[in-house]
Amino acid sequence: MSVEFPSTPRRQASFDPTTPASTRPTGVISSPHYTTTRRHSLYGTEDRIVIDPGSHIWKVGFSGEGRPRDVFFVDGLDKRPLWSLTGLDEVAGRGEEDTVLYLRLKDHLRRVFHSSLMADPRARKVIIVEHPLLPLRVKETLARALFTNLQAPSISFASSSLLSLLAVGRVTGLVLDCGHLESTALPIFSSRPLYTHLKTTPLAGARFNAHIKALLLQFASYIPPLPNLGSSVSIPTADRITRVPEELLTDAVVEEIKTRCCFASNPIDLTQEPPSNAESTATMMVPDSDSIMSDAEQESTTPVTMSRTSNVTPSQPEATSRQSAAEAYSNVIEEIYKPRSTATDVKMTVSALSPAAMAQPQSVPGMGTLIIPGWIRERAAELFFEGGDIDELSIAEVILHSLLKVPIDLRGQLASSILIVGGTAMLPGFITRLRKQLLLALEKPTRPPGTSPSKRFYDPFATLRPMKSVLSIVNDPNHGAPASATTAHNAGRAPAYSPAALPWVGGSLTGSLKIGGQDMSREKWDQAEANANTETDIGESSQTDPSTSVRSQRHMVMPDWTHKYVPWGHGPPPANTHGLLTVPT
Amino acid sequence: MLNRMHDEGHNTTAVVISWTLCLRSLCTRQKQAKSREFVKKERSGLRQMACSVLFHCPCLNPPTDPPPPPSQASSSTSNHPLHTLFFCEECDAIRCDRCVSVEVSAYHCPNCLFEVPSASVRAEKNRCTNTLSVVPSDPPGLTWDTQSSSISLGAINEPPFLLFCNFCRWDSSELGIKFDKPTGLAAQLQRHEDSAPEMLEFERLKEHFATYLRAQQSSSATSQQSQPHHRSHHTSLTVATAAASSALARDIPGVSKHRRKDKDRGAGIDKEELPIYKSRIESASLGTLGLGADEEDVEFLKKLDTENGIEDVARLEQRWTGSWQGSIHSRDLRPLRMPLHSKKSKRCPVCRHILIKPEQKTQSVRYKIKLVAANYLPSIVPLFPSLTPQGLTAAQKKALSTKGSTMSVDEGIDHPLVSMHAGRTYPFQLAFTNPLYDPIHVKLSVQRQSLPSTSSSGTTDSGSTKKVPPNFAINLPTSSFPISAYAEAWEYEDEDEEEMLLDDEALAIGGSGISSSNNTGSRKGKGGSSSANIGVIERKANVTVVGGEVVVGKEGRGDVKFNMMVSYTYRSDEPSQTTSIKGEGKTRTAASEMKTFSFWVVVHLGGIIVRDREKDRDRERGSEENPREG
């Protein structure tokens, strides 16, 4: 292939990888007449299937429609998320873990095709909405399940952040995706994701659930159901109030509390007195021992990670054990938040066994009442906005750090078109609060008292301060008075799609416009599988080094940004057993 | 309008649309459903505790390999109750619900049972045009029949019509839903859906990008005209196509870079070419329209009523299919059309032969083709004589002696899981039922306890890879034993009928050849295990009960759960005589005489009680359990 003539051969060559071996040409080639083909395709197979597979929630539907057909929780073997941030460390269990992942993904995909959409998987191309940090292992497993079990004709992966941006009619912007496992900020310029400037934090839905659960265990109260109607009517309700038993707070209950009564409120100004009568500025920093003692009778807290030290730390030298430290931390939180919250307490009924009925296995559950303190509803979301540390940035810091990494020429444009997507961003008040938090972070920092004026202090966002006037969130539901013309042009100008649905809507849009990413056909997959198998066989028999060839085959099959700019030999190890067996020593 | 509706409703009850469920009563219904679900879960938890035999489908691992040890998590998904499995005659293999390929053969509405032609399914978005359901979502685990509602109409009055709930006096004018005519409400509602803001916005977005792409297409076409060699051998259409795709490709990450360079040499940077999108409804403008802006939601949530306020907030499952920034109030929930169900036929993933195919008619519950594994494989039911001292109860005997017994046995009779004490020996029985019209010989072999590193107690937290003795050993007869053929007549005969041995010469091998020695049993070696427990216990009709023993190790813990390979040999007669076996197959027609089919099952007998708690349990139980000591 040493053709040196200008561009026609190059064009051909560049198209080769995207051309599948199937009889039908891909959508990109076949369709300048998208408007007409779309109309024809109403009953045909042109419409693709768009799947937004999350670790916690899936959204599925047909392309060309404005909303997903079905949304469902991942509900697998043991109701764990499909994948998590922590993989298995030891190699021994990995094969089994992969098998389980495959089985669960396969079940979910079968459900999508057979009961949600009732479509023939062999007739329709599939668009997978891909989170930028979706593990390659999951991608491969998804592809394997789709190709081998369901025999889909072709798959294309599309970056969720880019799709979200398309769904608001833009190709440039900074997309913050606040999902279940992690929150990720990814700048995109001219429809090209700048993956190297990506920033991420584990502060997301899963952590939020754990936080709510820990707070509820410590501060909420619970009225168990009466043992039976006849016996103990005489006991007044006040006497029956107990702490919340841990087994009551199942994932489903916590999820319901999160989605039905939590919200994000205004930032707390610690320098001001709380508005209510509680005048405890002194105890704000150091919790008094009484409150700790009063709460110390509780037997257990979940081992939730309270290790994040915010600007307020419990300065308790005697709090040696981790558990009591966590409790003390929660107490500090309560000290701060409770007087500054105005939300009402809310009662919620949960089906539960009464304490007496607990002993008998066959009794029917009654309705217990959970009393959720208002300040938890209002301030649990502070988790996202408190100052983070170097490992776990707060949501606002993730955005700002990502902006810091972006080339300086693009900063203004990206800062003026921030897009917030993801299920956790559906929390009422989230985006408003985030905007306030971003602006707060870009305030001229107040010098900590006691430091000399000559001394420099850490101010990470100094270079971003000029961005303050243009900073705007495009799907901000209520921006205030625009600070500048740029803000007026951008803030809140996006169509009012809900943040959680934006990636899916974008996928649907690209599907109907036929501008999806690189198609991967089943023929290619099968071929690569066969090649990989033979390569492995040869490698095993002749003791050559087969890893590079196998791996390059894999990489050719599975497009992924993580190994696009890296030489083949130095990419991340492929997450399959073949690869594991052949990793060079 | 509203008053008139109400008045007429009160006087004549003719115009009132009786709606079995409405949004208000929904909350209580959901609560009930939830608690019912809770109970179901509890019960199913108990059911899981019953001892069971699950059949292995070899779709995950190649059939030559043994299945994974039952302690592994992946094992539970590849073992199924017999009645859920299919059997492909062409491939001579078991197929499960997770590997068959599924085709929709007919769509219907579960409520009105109307069959919907597949052509209109797409346009109507998989939902019924006749029936409305109230719940805007289908939370997993909740069944539709608790939440669905049908709408029956009375006499026809003049338009507009409203939905009206007799129970709580809700009517659809609160949502602004009015109907022109009292029939086909769902179809009218679909018109609402099609003009929903997200749909209109979506069309607008599509137009936005389409214009942009068209512009790029034409610009690159002109640029190509300046470089004529580009199009020397293309037709104009392919130029347009190539131009379009090159323009489109500029939006795609991961396409070759030189094309981008081409463009960058030209006039434009992208941001100038893509015009600013003007939204139809901007997210910031929602608040002023009063459609539920963020601040309003926050204020609403802040002042949520303490007693019952949470019910004013819609559940996530009711909101999440809407891709528009909607209201969080449950009073704004809209009735949805009933999602369609489908009848599915299933094919073998390998040879594509149909395994099961329902009749087309919605009301029919029969199948045109049905190749279920229960008709091919002997069913196996575990029994504990210590629990039912007289052997089989009457009901069990009845159930076992019929052909289609597996389902009733699996579901009807729950054997509670046996708790075993470490260091003892327990007898158990396996009842095999032959569904074939030929007598078969069955041979059992228990998979050895797996290697120490992945020992059967793999889930325990010990985690060390040092030698762990197996938790238990299973003694089962090693030689083959016969099961008589199935005959229709046995269904009608009395249970106390004489034991009926066929005069088939193949059965002469009979129960005599049963030995008590065993590969795993020899490990224990102490002669205490009574050989009386091992071997054929009972033969009756097409049922053979085989006895075995489980020897629980001194340090045993965890579940007594093991893989067992079942091989059965049957004599296939001439192909013309056999009804069930077709001509194709590996050695079927050629060899003609004896065929062997092997499959794996997982037998779950019970749990082992850990040593230190044993005494307490003993005291509690007293003589209730009375295991036969070895």
GROMACS .gro file of C-alpha atoms in nm, chain B residues 344-589:
model
  246
  929LYS     CA    1  -4.289  -1.575   2.201
  930SER     CA    2  -4.160  -1.877   2.024
  931LYS     CA    3  -3.817  -2.003   2.105
  932ARG     CA    4  -3.555  -2.163   1.889
  933CYS     CA    5  -3.246  -2.364   1.951
  934PRO     CA    6  -2.952  -2.125   1.929
  935VAL     CA    7  -2.743  -2.376   1.737
  936CYS     CA    8  -2.965  -2.544   1.484
  937ARG     CA    9  -3.246  -2.288   1.484
  938HIS     CA   10  -3.516  -2.547   1.516
  939ILE     CA   11  -3.822  -2.437   1.703
  940LEU     CA   12  -3.834  -2.558   2.059
  941ILE     CA   13  -4.159  -2.406   2.166
  942LYS     CA   14  -4.421  -2.222   1.970
  943PRO     CA   15  -4.748  -2.094   2.110
  944GLU     CA   16  -5.073  -2.083   1.924
  945GLN     CA   17  -5.134  -1.752   1.763
  946LYS     CA   18  -5.464  -1.677   1.927
  947THR     CA   19  -5.437  -1.460   2.233
  948GLN     CA   20  -5.688  -1.650   2.437
  949SER     CA   21  -5.530  -1.985   2.370
  950VAL     CA   22  -5.281  -2.116   2.618
  951ARG     CA   23  -5.171  -2.411   2.412
  952TYR     CA   24  -4.861  -2.466   2.208
  953LYS     CA   25  -4.817  -2.584   1.856
  954ILE     CA   26  -4.473  -2.718   1.923
  955LYS     CA   27  -4.342  -2.797   2.264
  956LEU     CA   28  -4.015  -2.975   2.319
  957VAL     CA   29  -3.972  -2.952   2.690
  958ALA     CA   30  -3.697  -3.134   2.869
  959ALA     CA   31  -3.939  -3.292   3.112
  960ASN     CA   32  -4.049  -3.519   2.832
  961TYR     CA   33  -3.699  -3.642   2.769
  962LEU     CA   34  -3.511  -3.647   3.095
  963PRO     CA   35  -3.599  -3.840   3.407
  964SER     CA   36  -3.713  -3.608   3.677
  965ILE     CA   37  -3.542  -3.633   4.012
  966VAL     CA   38  -3.694  -3.554   4.347
  967PRO     CA   39  -3.489  -3.565   4.666
  968LEU     CA   40  -3.651  -3.712   4.973
  969PHE     CA   41  -3.547  -3.748   5.330
  970PRO     CA   42  -3.681  -4.061   5.494
  971SER     CA   43  -3.599  -3.917   5.833
  972LEU     CA   44  -3.855  -3.650   5.772
  973THR     CA   45  -4.118  -3.870   5.617
  974PRO     CA   46  -4.056  -4.195   5.795
  975GLN     CA   47  -4.298  -4.395   5.590
  976GLY     CA   48  -4.117  -4.310   5.275
  977LEU     CA   49  -4.331  -4.132   5.028
  978THR     CA   50  -4.651  -3.980   5.140
  979ALA     CA   51  -4.959  -4.056   4.948
  980ALA     CA   52  -4.958  -3.726   4.771
  981GLN     CA   53  -4.602  -3.767   4.668
  982LYS     CA   54  -4.664  -4.111   4.538
  983LYS     CA   55  -4.953  -3.987   4.339
  984ALA     CA   56  -4.752  -3.705   4.199
  985LEU     CA   57  -4.456  -3.919   4.118
  986SER     CA   58  -4.641  -4.183   3.934
  987THR     CA   59  -4.768  -3.961   3.662
  988LYS     CA   60  -4.584  -3.845   3.364
  989GLY     CA   61  -4.612  -3.472   3.391
  990SER     CA   62  -4.531  -3.492   3.751
  991THR     CA   63  -4.223  -3.282   3.772
  992MET     CA   64  -4.397  -2.956   3.803
  993SER     CA   65  -4.629  -3.059   4.072
  994VAL     CA   66  -4.356  -3.228   4.262
  995ASP     CA   67  -4.122  -2.936   4.232
  996GLU     CA   68  -4.372  -2.681   4.337
  997GLY     CA   69  -4.629  -2.860   4.533
  998ILE     CA   70  -4.427  -3.043   4.788
  999ASP     CA   71  -4.166  -2.847   4.968
 1000HIS     CA   72  -3.917  -3.048   5.154
 1001PRO     CA   73  -3.777  -2.821   5.413
 1002LEU     CA   74  -3.407  -2.798   5.398
 1003VAL     CA   75  -3.247  -3.039   5.634
 1004SER     CA   76  -3.002  -2.911   5.885
 1005MET     CA   77  -2.724  -3.157   5.928
 1006HIS     CA   78  -2.482  -3.191   6.208
 1007ALA     CA   79  -2.117  -3.219   6.142
 1008GLY     CA   80  -1.972  -3.563   6.179
 1009ARG     CA   81  -2.289  -3.759   6.119
 1010THR     CA   82  -2.432  -3.962   5.840
 1011TYR     CA   83  -2.771  -3.901   5.691
 1012PRO     CA   84  -2.962  -4.118   5.450
 1013PHE     CA   85  -3.147  -3.960   5.166
 1014GLN     CA   86  -3.339  -4.080   4.866
 1015LEU     CA   87  -3.368  -3.971   4.510
 1016ALA     CA   88  -3.685  -4.058   4.325
 1017PHE     CA   89  -3.637  -4.090   3.951
 1018THR     CA   90  -3.936  -4.073   3.720
 1019ASN     CA   91  -3.903  -4.191   3.366
 1020PRO     CA   92  -4.105  -3.993   3.111
 1021LEU     CA   93  -4.002  -4.209   2.814
 1022TYR     CA   94  -4.202  -4.489   2.667
 1023ASP     CA   95  -3.896  -4.711   2.693
 1024PRO     CA   96  -3.737  -4.843   3.006
 1025ILE     CA   97  -3.410  -4.679   3.089
 1026HIS     CA   98  -3.104  -4.757   3.291
 1027VAL     CA   99  -2.964  -4.478   3.496
 1028LYS     CA  100  -2.613  -4.444   3.621
 1029LEU     CA  101  -2.510  -4.180   3.868
 1030SER     CA  102  -2.171  -4.037   3.937
 1031VAL     CA  103  -2.106  -3.766   4.185
 1032GLN     CA  104  -1.853  -3.505   4.092
 1033ARG     CA  105  -1.559  -3.514   4.321
 1034GLN     CA  106  -1.520  -3.232   4.562
 1035SER     CA  107  -1.319  -2.976   4.381
 1036LEU     CA  108  -0.962  -2.882   4.441
 1037PRO     CA  109  -0.868  -2.737   4.777
 1038SER     CA  110  -0.806  -2.391   4.636
 1039THR     CA  111  -1.160  -2.359   4.518
 1040SER     CA  112  -1.306  -2.576   4.783
 1041SER     CA  113  -1.676  -2.604   4.821
 1042SER     CA  114  -1.666  -2.366   5.109
 1043GLY     CA  115  -1.522  -2.107   4.878
 1044THR     CA  116  -1.752  -1.838   4.996
 1045THR     CA  117  -1.635  -1.857   5.352
 1046ASP     CA  118  -1.397  -1.599   5.467
 1047SER     CA  119  -1.114  -1.832   5.551
 1048GLY     CA  120  -0.976  -1.765   5.210
 1049SER     CA  121  -0.663  -1.966   5.267
 1050THR     CA  122  -0.552  -2.208   5.005
 1051LYS     CA  123  -0.430  -2.475   5.241
 1052LYS     CA  124  -0.576  -2.817   5.226
 1053VAL     CA  125  -0.934  -2.813   5.334
 1054PRO     CA  126  -1.099  -3.149   5.372
 1055PRO     CA  127  -1.423  -3.176   5.185
 1056ASN     CA  128  -1.722  -3.085   5.391
 1057PHE     CA  129  -1.913  -3.394   5.312
 1058ALA     CA  130  -1.907  -3.711   5.109
 1059ILE     CA  131  -2.188  -3.860   4.912
 1060ASN     CA  132  -2.252  -4.230   4.879
 1061LEU     CA  133  -2.473  -4.332   4.597
 1062PRO     CA  134  -2.508  -4.657   4.407
 1063THR     CA  135  -2.250  -4.665   4.135
 1064SER     CA  136  -2.395  -4.931   3.917
 1065SER     CA  137  -2.687  -4.862   3.692
 1066PHE     CA  138  -3.041  -4.921   3.797
 1067PRO     CA  139  -3.351  -4.955   3.587
 1068ILE     CA  140  -3.661  -4.743   3.564
 1069SER     CA  141  -3.959  -4.887   3.392
 1070ALA     CA  142  -4.115  -4.724   3.096
 1071TYR     CA  143  -4.388  -4.477   3.125
 1072ALA     CA  144  -4.731  -4.598   3.030
 1073GLU     CA  145  -5.048  -4.404   3.007
 1074ALA     CA  146  -5.234  -4.656   3.214
 1075TRP     CA  147  -5.039  -4.578   3.527
 1076GLU     CA  148  -5.192  -4.243   3.552
 1077TYR     CA  149  -5.521  -4.400   3.638
 1078GLU     CA  150  -5.416  -4.678   3.862
 1079ASP     CA  151  -5.425  -4.690   4.233
 1080GLU     CA  152  -5.128  -4.599   4.433
 1081ASP     CA  153  -5.130  -4.920   4.626
 1082GLU     CA  154  -5.099  -5.117   4.312
 1083GLU     CA  155  -4.858  -5.405   4.303
 1084GLU     CA  156  -4.509  -5.325   4.213
 1085MET     CA  157  -4.500  -5.370   3.847
 1086LEU     CA  158  -4.195  -5.499   3.678
 1087LEU     CA  159  -4.185  -5.512   3.309
 1088ASP     CA  160  -4.076  -5.831   3.150
 1089ASP     CA  161  -3.822  -5.645   2.954
 1090GLU     CA  162  -3.506  -5.847   2.941
 1091ALA     CA  163  -3.302  -5.537   2.986
 1092LEU     CA  164  -3.439  -5.499   3.329
 1093ALA     CA  165  -3.299  -5.827   3.437
 1094ILE     CA  166  -2.995  -5.648   3.556
 1095GLY     CA  167  -3.230  -5.511   3.808
 1096GLY     CA  168  -3.165  -5.420   4.162
 1097SER     CA  169  -2.929  -5.707   4.218
 1098GLY     CA  170  -2.630  -5.525   4.083
 1099ILE     CA  171  -2.644  -5.243   4.328
 1100SER     CA  172  -2.342  -5.219   4.544
 1101SER     CA  173  -2.284  -4.994   4.833
 1102SER     CA  174  -1.922  -4.927   4.767
 1103ASN     CA  175  -1.850  -4.587   4.628
 1104ASN     CA  176  -1.565  -4.375   4.516
 1105THR     CA  177  -1.624  -4.100   4.763
 1106GLY     CA  178  -1.759  -4.323   5.028
 1107SER     CA  179  -1.441  -4.521   5.046
 1108ARG     CA  180  -1.272  -4.214   5.181
 1109LYS     CA  181  -1.444  -4.250   5.510
 1110GLY     CA  182  -1.390  -4.617   5.513
 1111LYS     CA  183  -1.544  -4.683   5.848
 1112GLY     CA  184  -1.789  -4.961   5.816
 1113GLY     CA  185  -2.055  -4.781   6.003
 1114SER     CA  186  -2.250  -4.670   5.703
 1115SER     CA  187  -2.524  -4.919   5.665
 1116SER     CA  188  -2.545  -5.050   5.317
 1117ALA     CA  189  -2.916  -5.086   5.360
 1118ASN     CA  190  -2.958  -4.722   5.289
 1119ILE     CA  191  -2.776  -4.734   4.960
 1120GLY     CA  192  -2.925  -4.885   4.655
 1121VAL     CA  193  -3.264  -4.918   4.501
 1122ILE     CA  194  -3.522  -4.866   4.770
 1123GLU     CA  195  -3.839  -4.893   4.579
 1124ARG     CA  196  -3.959  -4.950   4.228
 1125LYS     CA  197  -4.307  -4.871   4.129
 1126ALA     CA  198  -4.445  -4.799   3.787
 1127ASN     CA  199  -4.207  -4.560   3.617
 1128VAL     CA  200  -4.059  -4.443   3.943
 1129THR     CA  201  -3.747  -4.579   4.104
 1130VAL     CA  202  -3.634  -4.455   4.438
 1131VAL     CA  203  -3.264  -4.479   4.505
 1132GLY     CA  204  -3.113  -4.444   4.847
 1133GLY     CA  205  -2.791  -4.270   4.928
 1134GLU     CA  206  -2.601  -4.133   5.218
 1135VAL     CA  207  -2.435  -3.809   5.295
 1136VAL     CA  208  -2.146  -3.828   5.537
 1137VAL     CA  209  -2.083  -3.490   5.686
 1138GLY     CA  210  -1.725  -3.426   5.775
 1139LYS     CA  211  -1.617  -3.337   6.126
 1140GLU     CA  212  -1.514  -2.989   6.020
 1141GLY     CA  213  -1.785  -2.953   5.764
 1142ARG     CA  214  -1.968  -2.630   5.711
 1143GLY     CA  215  -2.172  -2.462   5.446
 1144ASP     CA  216  -2.425  -2.625   5.221
 1145VAL     CA  217  -2.450  -2.985   5.119
 1146LYS     CA  218  -2.470  -2.922   4.750
 1147PHE     CA  219  -2.303  -3.129   4.485
 1148ASN     CA  220  -2.287  -3.185   4.115
 1149MET     CA  221  -2.397  -3.522   3.990
 1150MET     CA  222  -2.380  -3.659   3.642
 1151VAL     CA  223  -2.679  -3.865   3.540
 1152SER     CA  224  -2.637  -4.095   3.242
 1153TYR     CA  225  -2.927  -4.290   3.120
 1154THR     CA  226  -2.925  -4.560   2.862
 1155TYR     CA  227  -3.231  -4.625   2.660
 1156ARG     CA  228  -3.303  -4.849   2.373
 1157SER     CA  229  -3.412  -4.667   2.069
 1158ASP     CA  230  -3.617  -4.886   1.844
 1159GLU     CA  231  -3.655  -4.840   1.478
 1160PRO     CA  232  -3.704  -4.479   1.393
 1161SER     CA  233  -4.045  -4.555   1.256
 1162GLN     CA  234  -4.171  -4.676   1.589
 1163THR     CA  235  -4.039  -4.408   1.812
 1164THR     CA  236  -4.265  -4.115   1.818
 1165SER     CA  237  -4.033  -3.871   1.974
 1166ILE     CA  238  -3.706  -3.933   1.799
 1167LYS     CA  239  -3.653  -3.813   1.450
 1168GLY     CA  240  -3.414  -3.957   1.200
 1169GLU     CA  241  -3.139  -3.705   1.232
 1170GLY     CA  242  -2.878  -3.734   1.500
 1171LYS     CA  243  -2.533  -3.857   1.550
 1172THR     CA  244  -2.559  -4.228   1.590
 1173ARG     CA  245  -2.925  -4.249   1.642
 1174THR     CA  246  -3.047  -4.438   1.342
   0.00000   0.00000   0.00000
